[in-house]
Each structure stands twice: as C-alpha cells, then as structure tokens.
CSV table of N, CA, C and O in Angstrom, one decimal:
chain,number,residue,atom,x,y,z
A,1,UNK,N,-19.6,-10.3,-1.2
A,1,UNK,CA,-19.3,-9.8,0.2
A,1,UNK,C,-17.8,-9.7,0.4
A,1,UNK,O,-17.1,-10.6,-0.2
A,2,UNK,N,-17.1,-8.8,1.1
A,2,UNK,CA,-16.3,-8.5,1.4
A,2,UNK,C,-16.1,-8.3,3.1
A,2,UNK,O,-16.9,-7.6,3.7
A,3,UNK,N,-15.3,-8.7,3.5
A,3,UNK,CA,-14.9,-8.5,5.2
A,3,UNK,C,-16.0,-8.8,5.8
A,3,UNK,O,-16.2,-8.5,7.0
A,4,UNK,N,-17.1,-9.7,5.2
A,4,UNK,CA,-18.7,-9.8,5.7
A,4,UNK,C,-19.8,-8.9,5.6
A,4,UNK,O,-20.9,-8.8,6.1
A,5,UNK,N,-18.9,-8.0,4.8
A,5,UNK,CA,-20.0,-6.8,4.2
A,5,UNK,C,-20.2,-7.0,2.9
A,5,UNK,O,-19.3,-7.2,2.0
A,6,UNK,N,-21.8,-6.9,2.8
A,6,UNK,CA,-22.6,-6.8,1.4
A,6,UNK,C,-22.3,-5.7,0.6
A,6,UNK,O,-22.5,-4.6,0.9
A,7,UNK,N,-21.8,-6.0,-0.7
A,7,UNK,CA,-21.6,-4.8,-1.7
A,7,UNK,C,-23.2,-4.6,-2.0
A,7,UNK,O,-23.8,-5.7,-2.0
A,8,UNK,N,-24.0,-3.5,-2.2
A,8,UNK,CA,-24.9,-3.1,-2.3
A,8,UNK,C,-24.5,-1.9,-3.8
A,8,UNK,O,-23.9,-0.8,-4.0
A,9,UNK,N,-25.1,-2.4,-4.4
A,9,UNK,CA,-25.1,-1.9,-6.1
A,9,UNK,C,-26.8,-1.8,-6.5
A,9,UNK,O,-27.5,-2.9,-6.5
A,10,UNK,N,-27.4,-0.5,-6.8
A,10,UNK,CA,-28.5,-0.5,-6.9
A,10,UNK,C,-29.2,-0.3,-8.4
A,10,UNK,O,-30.4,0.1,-8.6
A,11,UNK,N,-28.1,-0.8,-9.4
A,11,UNK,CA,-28.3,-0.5,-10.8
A,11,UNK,C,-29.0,-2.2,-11.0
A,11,UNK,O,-28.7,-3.1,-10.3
A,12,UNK,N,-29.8,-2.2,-11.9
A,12,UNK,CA,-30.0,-3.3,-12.9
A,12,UNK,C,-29.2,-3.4,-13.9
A,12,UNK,O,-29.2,-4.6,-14.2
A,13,UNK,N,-28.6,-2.9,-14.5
A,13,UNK,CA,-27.3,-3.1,-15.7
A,13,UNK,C,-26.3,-3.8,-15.3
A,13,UNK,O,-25.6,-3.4,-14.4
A,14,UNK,N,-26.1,-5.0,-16.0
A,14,UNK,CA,-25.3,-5.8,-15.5
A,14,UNK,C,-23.8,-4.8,-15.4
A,14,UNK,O,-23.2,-4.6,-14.4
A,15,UNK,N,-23.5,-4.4,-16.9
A,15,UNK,CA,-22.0,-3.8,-16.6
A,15,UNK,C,-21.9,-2.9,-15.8
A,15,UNK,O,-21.0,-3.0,-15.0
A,16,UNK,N,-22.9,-1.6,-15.6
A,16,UNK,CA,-23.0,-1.1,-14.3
A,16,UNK,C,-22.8,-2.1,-13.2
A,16,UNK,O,-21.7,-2.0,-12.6
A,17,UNK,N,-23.3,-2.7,-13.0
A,17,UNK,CA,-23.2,-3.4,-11.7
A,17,UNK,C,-21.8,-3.9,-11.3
A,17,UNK,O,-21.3,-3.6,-10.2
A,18,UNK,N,-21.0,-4.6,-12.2
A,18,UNK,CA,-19.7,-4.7,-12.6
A,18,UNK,C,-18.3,-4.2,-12.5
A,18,UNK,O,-17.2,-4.5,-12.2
A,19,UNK,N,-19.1,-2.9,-13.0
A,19,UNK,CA,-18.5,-1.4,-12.6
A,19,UNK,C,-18.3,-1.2,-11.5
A,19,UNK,O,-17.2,-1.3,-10.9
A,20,UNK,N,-19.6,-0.8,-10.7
A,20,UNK,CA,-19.6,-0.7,-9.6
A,20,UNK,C,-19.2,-1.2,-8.3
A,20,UNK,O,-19.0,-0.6,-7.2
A,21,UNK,N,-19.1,-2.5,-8.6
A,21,UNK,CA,-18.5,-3.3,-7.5
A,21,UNK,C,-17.2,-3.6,-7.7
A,21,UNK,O,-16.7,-4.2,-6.7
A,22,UNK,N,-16.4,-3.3,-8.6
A,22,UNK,CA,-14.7,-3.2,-8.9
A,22,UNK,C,-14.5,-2.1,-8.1
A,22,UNK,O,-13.7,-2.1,-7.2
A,23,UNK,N,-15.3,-1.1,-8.5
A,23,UNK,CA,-15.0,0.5,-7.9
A,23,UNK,C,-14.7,0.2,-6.7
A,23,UNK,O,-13.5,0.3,-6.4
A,24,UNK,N,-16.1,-0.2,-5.5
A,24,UNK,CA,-16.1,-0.4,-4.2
A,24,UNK,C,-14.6,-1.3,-3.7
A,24,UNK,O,-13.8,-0.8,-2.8
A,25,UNK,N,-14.3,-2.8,-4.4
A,25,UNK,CA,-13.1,-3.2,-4.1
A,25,UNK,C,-12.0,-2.5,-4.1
A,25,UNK,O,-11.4,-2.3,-3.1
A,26,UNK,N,-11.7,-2.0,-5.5
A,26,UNK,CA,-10.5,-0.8,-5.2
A,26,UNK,C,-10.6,0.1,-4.1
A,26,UNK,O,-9.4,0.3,-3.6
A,27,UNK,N,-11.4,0.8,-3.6
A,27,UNK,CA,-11.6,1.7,-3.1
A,27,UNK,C,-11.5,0.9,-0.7
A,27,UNK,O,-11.3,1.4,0.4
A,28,UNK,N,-11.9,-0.3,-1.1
A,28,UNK,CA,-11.6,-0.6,0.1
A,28,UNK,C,-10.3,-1.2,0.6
A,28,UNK,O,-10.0,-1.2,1.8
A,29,UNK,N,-9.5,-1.9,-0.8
A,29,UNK,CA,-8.0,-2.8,-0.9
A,29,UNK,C,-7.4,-1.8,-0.9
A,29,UNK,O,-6.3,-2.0,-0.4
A,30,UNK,N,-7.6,-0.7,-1.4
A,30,UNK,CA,-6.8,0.4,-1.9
A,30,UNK,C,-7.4,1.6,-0.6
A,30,UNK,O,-8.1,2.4,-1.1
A,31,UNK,N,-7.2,1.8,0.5
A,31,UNK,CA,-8.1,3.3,0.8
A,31,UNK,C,-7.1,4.2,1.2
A,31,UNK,O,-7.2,5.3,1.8
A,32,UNK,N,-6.2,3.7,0.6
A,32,UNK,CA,-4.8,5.0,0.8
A,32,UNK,C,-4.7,5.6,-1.0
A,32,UNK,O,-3.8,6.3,-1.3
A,33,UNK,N,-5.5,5.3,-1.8
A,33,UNK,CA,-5.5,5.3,-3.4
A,33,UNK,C,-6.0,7.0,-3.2
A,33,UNK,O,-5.0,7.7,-3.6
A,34,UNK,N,-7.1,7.7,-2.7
A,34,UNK,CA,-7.7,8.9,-2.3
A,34,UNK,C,-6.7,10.0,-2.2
A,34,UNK,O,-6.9,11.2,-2.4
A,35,UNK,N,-5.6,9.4,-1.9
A,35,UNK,CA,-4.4,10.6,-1.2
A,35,UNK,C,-4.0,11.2,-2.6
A,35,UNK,O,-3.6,12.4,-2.7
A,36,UNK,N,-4.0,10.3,-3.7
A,36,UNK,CA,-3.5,11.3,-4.7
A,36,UNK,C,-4.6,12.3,-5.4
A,36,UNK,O,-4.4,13.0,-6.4
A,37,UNK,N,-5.8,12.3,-4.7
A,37,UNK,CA,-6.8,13.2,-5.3
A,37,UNK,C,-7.1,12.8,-6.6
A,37,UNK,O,-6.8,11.7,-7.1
A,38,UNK,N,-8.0,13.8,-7.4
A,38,UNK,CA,-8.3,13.8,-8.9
A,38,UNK,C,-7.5,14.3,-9.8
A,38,UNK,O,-8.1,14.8,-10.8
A,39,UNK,N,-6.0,14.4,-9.8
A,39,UNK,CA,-5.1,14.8,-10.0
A,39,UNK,C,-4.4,13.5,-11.5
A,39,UNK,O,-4.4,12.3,-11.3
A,40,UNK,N,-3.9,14.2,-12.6
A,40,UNK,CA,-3.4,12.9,-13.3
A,40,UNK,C,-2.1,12.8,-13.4
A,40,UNK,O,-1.8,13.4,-14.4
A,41,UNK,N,-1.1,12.5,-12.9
A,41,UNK,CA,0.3,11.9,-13.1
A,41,UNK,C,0.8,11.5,-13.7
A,41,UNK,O,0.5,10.4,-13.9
A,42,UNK,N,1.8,12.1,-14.4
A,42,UNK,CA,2.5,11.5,-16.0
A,42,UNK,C,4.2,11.4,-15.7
A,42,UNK,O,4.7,11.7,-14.7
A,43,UNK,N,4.9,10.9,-16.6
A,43,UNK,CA,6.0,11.2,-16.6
A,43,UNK,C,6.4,12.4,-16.9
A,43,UNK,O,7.4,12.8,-16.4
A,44,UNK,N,5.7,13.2,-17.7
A,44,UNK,CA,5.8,15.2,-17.7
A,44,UNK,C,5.6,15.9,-16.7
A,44,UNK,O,6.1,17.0,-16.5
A,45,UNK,N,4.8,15.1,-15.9
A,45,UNK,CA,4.7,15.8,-14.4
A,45,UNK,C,6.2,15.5,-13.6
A,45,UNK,O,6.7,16.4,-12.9
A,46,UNK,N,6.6,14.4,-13.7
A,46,UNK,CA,7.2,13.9,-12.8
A,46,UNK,C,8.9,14.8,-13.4
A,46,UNK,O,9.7,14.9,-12.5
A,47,UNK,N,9.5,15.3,-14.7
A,47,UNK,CA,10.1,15.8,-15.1
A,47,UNK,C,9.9,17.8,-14.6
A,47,UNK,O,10.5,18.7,-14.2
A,48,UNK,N,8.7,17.4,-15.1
A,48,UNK,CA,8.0,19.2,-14.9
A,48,UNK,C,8.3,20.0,-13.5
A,48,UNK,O,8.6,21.1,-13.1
A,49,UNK,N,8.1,18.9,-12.9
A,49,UNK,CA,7.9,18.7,-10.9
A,49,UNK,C,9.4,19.4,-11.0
A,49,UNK,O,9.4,20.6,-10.9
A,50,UNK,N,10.7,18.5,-11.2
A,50,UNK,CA,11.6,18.0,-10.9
A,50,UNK,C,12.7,19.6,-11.5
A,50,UNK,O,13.8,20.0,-11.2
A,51,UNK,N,11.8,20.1,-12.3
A,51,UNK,CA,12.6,21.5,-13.1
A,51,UNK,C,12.2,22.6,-12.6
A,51,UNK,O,12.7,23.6,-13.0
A,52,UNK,N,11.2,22.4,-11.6
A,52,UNK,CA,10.3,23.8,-11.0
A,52,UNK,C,11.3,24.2,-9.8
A,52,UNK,O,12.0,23.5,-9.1
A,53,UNK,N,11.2,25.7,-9.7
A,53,UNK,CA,11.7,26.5,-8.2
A,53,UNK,C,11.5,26.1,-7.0
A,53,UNK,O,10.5,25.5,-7.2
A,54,UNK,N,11.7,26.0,-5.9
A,54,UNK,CA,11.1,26.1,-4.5
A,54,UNK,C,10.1,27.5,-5.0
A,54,UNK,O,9.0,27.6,-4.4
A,55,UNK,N,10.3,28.3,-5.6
A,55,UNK,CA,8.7,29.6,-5.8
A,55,UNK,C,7.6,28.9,-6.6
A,55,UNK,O,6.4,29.2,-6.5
A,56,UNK,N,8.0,28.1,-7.3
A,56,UNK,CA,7.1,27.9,-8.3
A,56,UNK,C,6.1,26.7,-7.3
A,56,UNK,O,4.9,26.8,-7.2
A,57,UNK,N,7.1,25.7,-6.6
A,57,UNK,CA,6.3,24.5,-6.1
A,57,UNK,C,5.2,25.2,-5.0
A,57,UNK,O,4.4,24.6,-4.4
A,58,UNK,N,5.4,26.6,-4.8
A,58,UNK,CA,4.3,27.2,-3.4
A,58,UNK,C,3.3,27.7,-4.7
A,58,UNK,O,3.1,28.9,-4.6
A,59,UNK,N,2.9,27.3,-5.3
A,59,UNK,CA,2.1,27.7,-6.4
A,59,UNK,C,0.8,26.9,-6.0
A,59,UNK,O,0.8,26.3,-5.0
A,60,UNK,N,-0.2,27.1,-6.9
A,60,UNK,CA,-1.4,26.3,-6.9
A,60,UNK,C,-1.0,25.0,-7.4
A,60,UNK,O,-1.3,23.9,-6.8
A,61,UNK,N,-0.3,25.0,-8.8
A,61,UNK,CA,-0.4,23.8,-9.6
A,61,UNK,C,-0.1,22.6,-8.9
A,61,UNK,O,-0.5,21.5,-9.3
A,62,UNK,N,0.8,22.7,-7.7
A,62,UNK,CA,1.9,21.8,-6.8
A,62,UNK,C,1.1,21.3,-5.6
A,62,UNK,O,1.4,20.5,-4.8
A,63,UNK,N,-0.1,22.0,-5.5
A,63,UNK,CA,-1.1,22.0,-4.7
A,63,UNK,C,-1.2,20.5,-4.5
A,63,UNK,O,-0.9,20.0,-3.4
A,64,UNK,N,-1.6,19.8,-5.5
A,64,UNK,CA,-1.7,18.3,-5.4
A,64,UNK,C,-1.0,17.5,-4.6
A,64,UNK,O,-1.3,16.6,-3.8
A,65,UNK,N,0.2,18.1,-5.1
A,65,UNK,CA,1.3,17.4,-4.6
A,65,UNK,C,1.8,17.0,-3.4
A,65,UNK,O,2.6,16.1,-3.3
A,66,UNK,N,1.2,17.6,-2.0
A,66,UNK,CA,1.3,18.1,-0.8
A,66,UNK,C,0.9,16.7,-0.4
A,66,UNK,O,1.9,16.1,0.0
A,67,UNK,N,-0.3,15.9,-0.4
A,67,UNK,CA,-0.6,15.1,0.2
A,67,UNK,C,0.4,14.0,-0.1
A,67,UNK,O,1.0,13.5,0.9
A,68,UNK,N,0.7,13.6,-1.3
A,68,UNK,CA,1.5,12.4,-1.6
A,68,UNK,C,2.6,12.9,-1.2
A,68,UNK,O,2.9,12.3,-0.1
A,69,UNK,N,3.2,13.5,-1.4
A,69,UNK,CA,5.0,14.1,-1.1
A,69,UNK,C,5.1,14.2,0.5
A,69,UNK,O,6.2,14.0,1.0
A,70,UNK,N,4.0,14.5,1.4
A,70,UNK,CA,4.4,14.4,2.9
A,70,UNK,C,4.0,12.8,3.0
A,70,UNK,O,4.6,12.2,3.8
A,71,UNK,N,3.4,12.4,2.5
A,71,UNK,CA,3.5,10.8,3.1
A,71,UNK,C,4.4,10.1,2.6
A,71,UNK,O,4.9,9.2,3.3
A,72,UNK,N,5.0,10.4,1.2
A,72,UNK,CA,6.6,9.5,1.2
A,72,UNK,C,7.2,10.2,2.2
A,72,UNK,O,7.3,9.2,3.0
A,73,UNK,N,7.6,10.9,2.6
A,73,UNK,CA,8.8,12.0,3.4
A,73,UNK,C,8.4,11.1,4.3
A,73,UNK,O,9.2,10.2,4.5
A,74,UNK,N,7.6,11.1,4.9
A,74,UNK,CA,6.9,10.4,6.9
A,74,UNK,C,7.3,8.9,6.4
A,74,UNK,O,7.9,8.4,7.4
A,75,UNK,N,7.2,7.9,5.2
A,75,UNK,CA,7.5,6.8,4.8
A,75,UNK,C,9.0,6.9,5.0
A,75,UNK,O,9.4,6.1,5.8
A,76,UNK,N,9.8,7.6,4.6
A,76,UNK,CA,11.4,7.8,4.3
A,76,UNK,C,12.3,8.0,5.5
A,76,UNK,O,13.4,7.6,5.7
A,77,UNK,N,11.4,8.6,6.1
A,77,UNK,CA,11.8,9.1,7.5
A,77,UNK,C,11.5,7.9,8.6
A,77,UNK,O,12.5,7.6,9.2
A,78,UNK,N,10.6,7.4,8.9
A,78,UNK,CA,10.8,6.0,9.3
A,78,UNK,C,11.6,5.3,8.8
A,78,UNK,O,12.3,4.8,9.6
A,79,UNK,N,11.7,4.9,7.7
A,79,UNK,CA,12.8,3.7,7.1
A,79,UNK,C,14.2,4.3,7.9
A,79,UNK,O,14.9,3.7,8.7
A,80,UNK,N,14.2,5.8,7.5
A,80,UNK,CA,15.7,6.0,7.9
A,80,UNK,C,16.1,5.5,9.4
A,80,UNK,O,17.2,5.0,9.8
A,81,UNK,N,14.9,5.9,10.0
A,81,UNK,CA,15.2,5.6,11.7
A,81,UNK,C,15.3,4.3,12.4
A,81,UNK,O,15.6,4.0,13.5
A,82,UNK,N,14.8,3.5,11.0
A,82,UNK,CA,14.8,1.8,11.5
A,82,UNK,C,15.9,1.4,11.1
A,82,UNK,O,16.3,0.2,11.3
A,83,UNK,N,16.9,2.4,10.3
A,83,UNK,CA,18.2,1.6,9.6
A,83,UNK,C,18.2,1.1,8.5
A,83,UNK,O,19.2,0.6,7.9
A,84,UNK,N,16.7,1.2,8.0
A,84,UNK,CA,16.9,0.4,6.6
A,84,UNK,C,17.5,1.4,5.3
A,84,UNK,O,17.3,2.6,5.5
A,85,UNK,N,18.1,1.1,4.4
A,85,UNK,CA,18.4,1.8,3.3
A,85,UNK,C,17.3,1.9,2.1
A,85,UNK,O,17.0,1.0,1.2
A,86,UNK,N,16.7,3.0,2.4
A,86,UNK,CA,15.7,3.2,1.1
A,86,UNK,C,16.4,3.6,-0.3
A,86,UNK,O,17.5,4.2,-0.6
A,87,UNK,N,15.6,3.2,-0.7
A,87,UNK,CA,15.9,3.2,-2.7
A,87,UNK,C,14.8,3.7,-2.9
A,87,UNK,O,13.8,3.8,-2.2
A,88,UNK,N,15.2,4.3,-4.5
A,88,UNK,CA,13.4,4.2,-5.3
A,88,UNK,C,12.6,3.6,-5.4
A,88,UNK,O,11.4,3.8,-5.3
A,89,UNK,N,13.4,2.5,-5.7
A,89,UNK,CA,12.8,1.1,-6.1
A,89,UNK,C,11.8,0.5,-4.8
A,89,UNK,O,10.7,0.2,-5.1
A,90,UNK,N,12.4,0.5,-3.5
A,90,UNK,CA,11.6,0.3,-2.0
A,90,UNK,C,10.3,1.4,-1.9
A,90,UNK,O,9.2,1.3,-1.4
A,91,UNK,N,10.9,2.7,-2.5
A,91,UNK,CA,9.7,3.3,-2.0
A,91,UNK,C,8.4,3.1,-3.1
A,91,UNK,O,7.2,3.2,-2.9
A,92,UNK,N,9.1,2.6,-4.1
A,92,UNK,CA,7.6,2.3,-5.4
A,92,UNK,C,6.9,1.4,-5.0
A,92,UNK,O,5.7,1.3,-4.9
A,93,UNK,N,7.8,0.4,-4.5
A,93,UNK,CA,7.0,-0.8,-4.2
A,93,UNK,C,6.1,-0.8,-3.1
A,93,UNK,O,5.0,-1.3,-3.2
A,94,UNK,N,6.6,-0.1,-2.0
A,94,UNK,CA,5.7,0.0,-0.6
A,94,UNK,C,4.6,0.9,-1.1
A,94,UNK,O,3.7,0.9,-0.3
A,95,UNK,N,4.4,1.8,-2.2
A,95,UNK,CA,3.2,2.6,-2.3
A,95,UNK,C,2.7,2.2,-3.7
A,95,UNK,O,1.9,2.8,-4.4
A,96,UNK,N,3.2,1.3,-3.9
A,96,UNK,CA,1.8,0.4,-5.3
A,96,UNK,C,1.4,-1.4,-4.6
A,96,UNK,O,1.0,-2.3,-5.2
A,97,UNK,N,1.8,-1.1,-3.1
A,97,UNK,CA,1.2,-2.1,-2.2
A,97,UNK,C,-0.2,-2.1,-1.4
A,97,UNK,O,-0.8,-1.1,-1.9
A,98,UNK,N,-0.7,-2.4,-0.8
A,98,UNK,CA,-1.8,-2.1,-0.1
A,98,UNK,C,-1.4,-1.7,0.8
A,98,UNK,O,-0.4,-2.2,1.2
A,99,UNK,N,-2.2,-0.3,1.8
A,99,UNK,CA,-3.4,-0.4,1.4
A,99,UNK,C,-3.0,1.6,0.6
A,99,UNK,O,-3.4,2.6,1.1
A,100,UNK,N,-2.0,1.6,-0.7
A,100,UNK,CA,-1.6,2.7,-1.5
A,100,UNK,C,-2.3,2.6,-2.6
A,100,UNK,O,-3.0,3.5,-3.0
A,101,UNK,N,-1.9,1.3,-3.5
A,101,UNK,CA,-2.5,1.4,-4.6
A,101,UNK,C,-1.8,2.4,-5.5
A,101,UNK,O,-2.3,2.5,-6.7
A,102,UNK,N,-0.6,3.2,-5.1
A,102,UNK,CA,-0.5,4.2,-6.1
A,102,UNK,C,0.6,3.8,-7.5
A,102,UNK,O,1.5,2.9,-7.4
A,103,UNK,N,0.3,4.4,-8.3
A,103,UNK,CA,1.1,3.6,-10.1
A,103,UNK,C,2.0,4.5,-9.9
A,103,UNK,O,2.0,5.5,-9.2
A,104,UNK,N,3.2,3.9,-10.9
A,104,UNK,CA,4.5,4.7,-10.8
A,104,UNK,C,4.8,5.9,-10.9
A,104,UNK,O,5.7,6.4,-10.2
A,105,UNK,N,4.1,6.8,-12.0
A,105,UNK,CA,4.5,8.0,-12.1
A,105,UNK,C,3.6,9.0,-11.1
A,105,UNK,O,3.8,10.2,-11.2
A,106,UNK,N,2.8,8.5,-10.2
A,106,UNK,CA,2.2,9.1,-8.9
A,106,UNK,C,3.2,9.5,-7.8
A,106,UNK,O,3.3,10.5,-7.0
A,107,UNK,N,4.2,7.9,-8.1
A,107,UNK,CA,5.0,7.8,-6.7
A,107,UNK,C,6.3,8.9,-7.1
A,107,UNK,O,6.9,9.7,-6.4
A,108,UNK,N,6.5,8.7,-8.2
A,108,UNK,CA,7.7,9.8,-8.8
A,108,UNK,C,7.5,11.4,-8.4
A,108,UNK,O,8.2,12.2,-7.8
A,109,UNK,N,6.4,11.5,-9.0
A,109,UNK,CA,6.1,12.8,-9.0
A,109,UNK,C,6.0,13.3,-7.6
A,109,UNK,O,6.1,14.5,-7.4
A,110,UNK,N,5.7,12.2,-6.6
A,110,UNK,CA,6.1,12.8,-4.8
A,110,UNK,C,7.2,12.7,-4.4
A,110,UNK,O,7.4,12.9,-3.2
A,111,UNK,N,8.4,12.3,-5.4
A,111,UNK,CA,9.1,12.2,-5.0
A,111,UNK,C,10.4,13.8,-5.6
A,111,UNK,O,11.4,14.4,-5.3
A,112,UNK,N,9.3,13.6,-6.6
A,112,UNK,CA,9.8,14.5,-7.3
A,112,UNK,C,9.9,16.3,-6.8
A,112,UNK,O,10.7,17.3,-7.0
A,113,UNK,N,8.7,16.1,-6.2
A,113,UNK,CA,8.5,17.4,-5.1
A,113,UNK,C,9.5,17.5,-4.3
A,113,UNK,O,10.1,18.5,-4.2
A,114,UNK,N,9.8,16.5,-3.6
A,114,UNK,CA,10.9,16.3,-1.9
A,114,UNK,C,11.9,16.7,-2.7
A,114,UNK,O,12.5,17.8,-2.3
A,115,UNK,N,12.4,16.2,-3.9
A,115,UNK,CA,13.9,16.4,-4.0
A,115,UNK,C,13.5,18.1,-4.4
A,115,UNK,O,13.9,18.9,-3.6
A,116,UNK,N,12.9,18.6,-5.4
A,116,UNK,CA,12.7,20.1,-6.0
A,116,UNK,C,12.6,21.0,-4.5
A,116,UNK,O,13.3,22.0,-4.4
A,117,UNK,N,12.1,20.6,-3.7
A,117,UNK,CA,11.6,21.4,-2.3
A,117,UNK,C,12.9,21.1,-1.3
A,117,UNK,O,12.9,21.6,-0.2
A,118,UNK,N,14.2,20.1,-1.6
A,118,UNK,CA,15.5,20.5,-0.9
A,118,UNK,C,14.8,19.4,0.2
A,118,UNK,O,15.4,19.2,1.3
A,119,UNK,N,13.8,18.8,0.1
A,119,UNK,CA,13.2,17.7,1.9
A,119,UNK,C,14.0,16.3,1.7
A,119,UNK,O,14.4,15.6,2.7
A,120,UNK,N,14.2,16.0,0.2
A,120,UNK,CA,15.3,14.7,0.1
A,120,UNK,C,16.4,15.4,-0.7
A,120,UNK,O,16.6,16.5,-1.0
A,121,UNK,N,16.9,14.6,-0.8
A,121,UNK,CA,18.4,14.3,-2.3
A,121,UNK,C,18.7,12.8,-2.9
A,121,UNK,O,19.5,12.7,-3.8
C-alpha cells in the first residue's frame, strides 16, 4: 500500500508481480519522470543537441526535447526571480529529485536545447 492505496498486480508470477509494483512506485514518486517521454538520452545527444542550428532544433528529431527544455527554462526563470544563483549542478539536482526523477544526461540534453535555441547561456 502506498498513500493508503492498494497496489493491485494481477499476474501470479512472482517476478512479474515485483516488476510490476516497482513500476507503479516509480511512476507515483516519480510522476514528473513522463515529461521525458520514450525518448533515450545519452551523452551524444546531449553533445549532438548542443552542435545543432536553431533550423535543425525546429526539426522533428528535437521534438522530444520541447517538454523537458520548457520546464528547466520555467524552473530557471523562477530561481532567477527569487534571486537565487542557478548552476548546473542546482538544476541536476532539483530534477533527479522528486517528484522528476530525471538522470543526468536527460537534464543536459534540456539544457542543451535552451542554450542551442539562444533561451539560456
């Protein structure tokens, strides 16, 4: 049980079942994890990102990228307005926190958009 809700797993297999109910916890600790889509994140992406045009990022491939990259920008842009000094380092950590969940070369590669697209430096 979680929050007083019953995980409901309808397999007999124990590792199924196992499976299944890790899934459900990530998916409720984590429900900002979704924003990066089915999309995979590398450090090649995050270089690849970072060498592309403003023509090339209006492409399909960059498509991904839109959800994660406007929610650091909306994250950055608050910090800025509260006075705090963001780093890299502040923004990895606030988004491999709850409720983000996102791994490092996720958070790069949205970051990596803002700077390619002229929205940071």
């Amino acid at each position: 049980m979680q929050n007083a809700t019953e995980v409901n797993i309808s397999s007999n297999d124990p590792i199924v079942r196992i499976s299944e109910g890790f899934q459900q916890l990530v998916s409720r600790v984590y429900s900002n994890l979704k924003m990066l889509g089915n999309a995979s994140y590398t450090e090649v992406k995050v270089k690849y990102t970072l060498d592309s045009t403003d023509q090339a990022m209006e492409g399909i491939d960059s498509d991904y990228l839109q959800v994660p990259a406007d929610e650091v920008l909306g994250h950055i842009k608050l910090q800025k307005n509260l006075g705090v000094n963001v780093t890299v380092k502040s923004i990895v950590e606030h988004f491999e926190a709850k409720p983000y969940g996102w791994y490092l070369a996720a958070t790069l590669c949205a970051l990596a958009r803002l700077v390619a697209t002229s929205k940071i430096s």
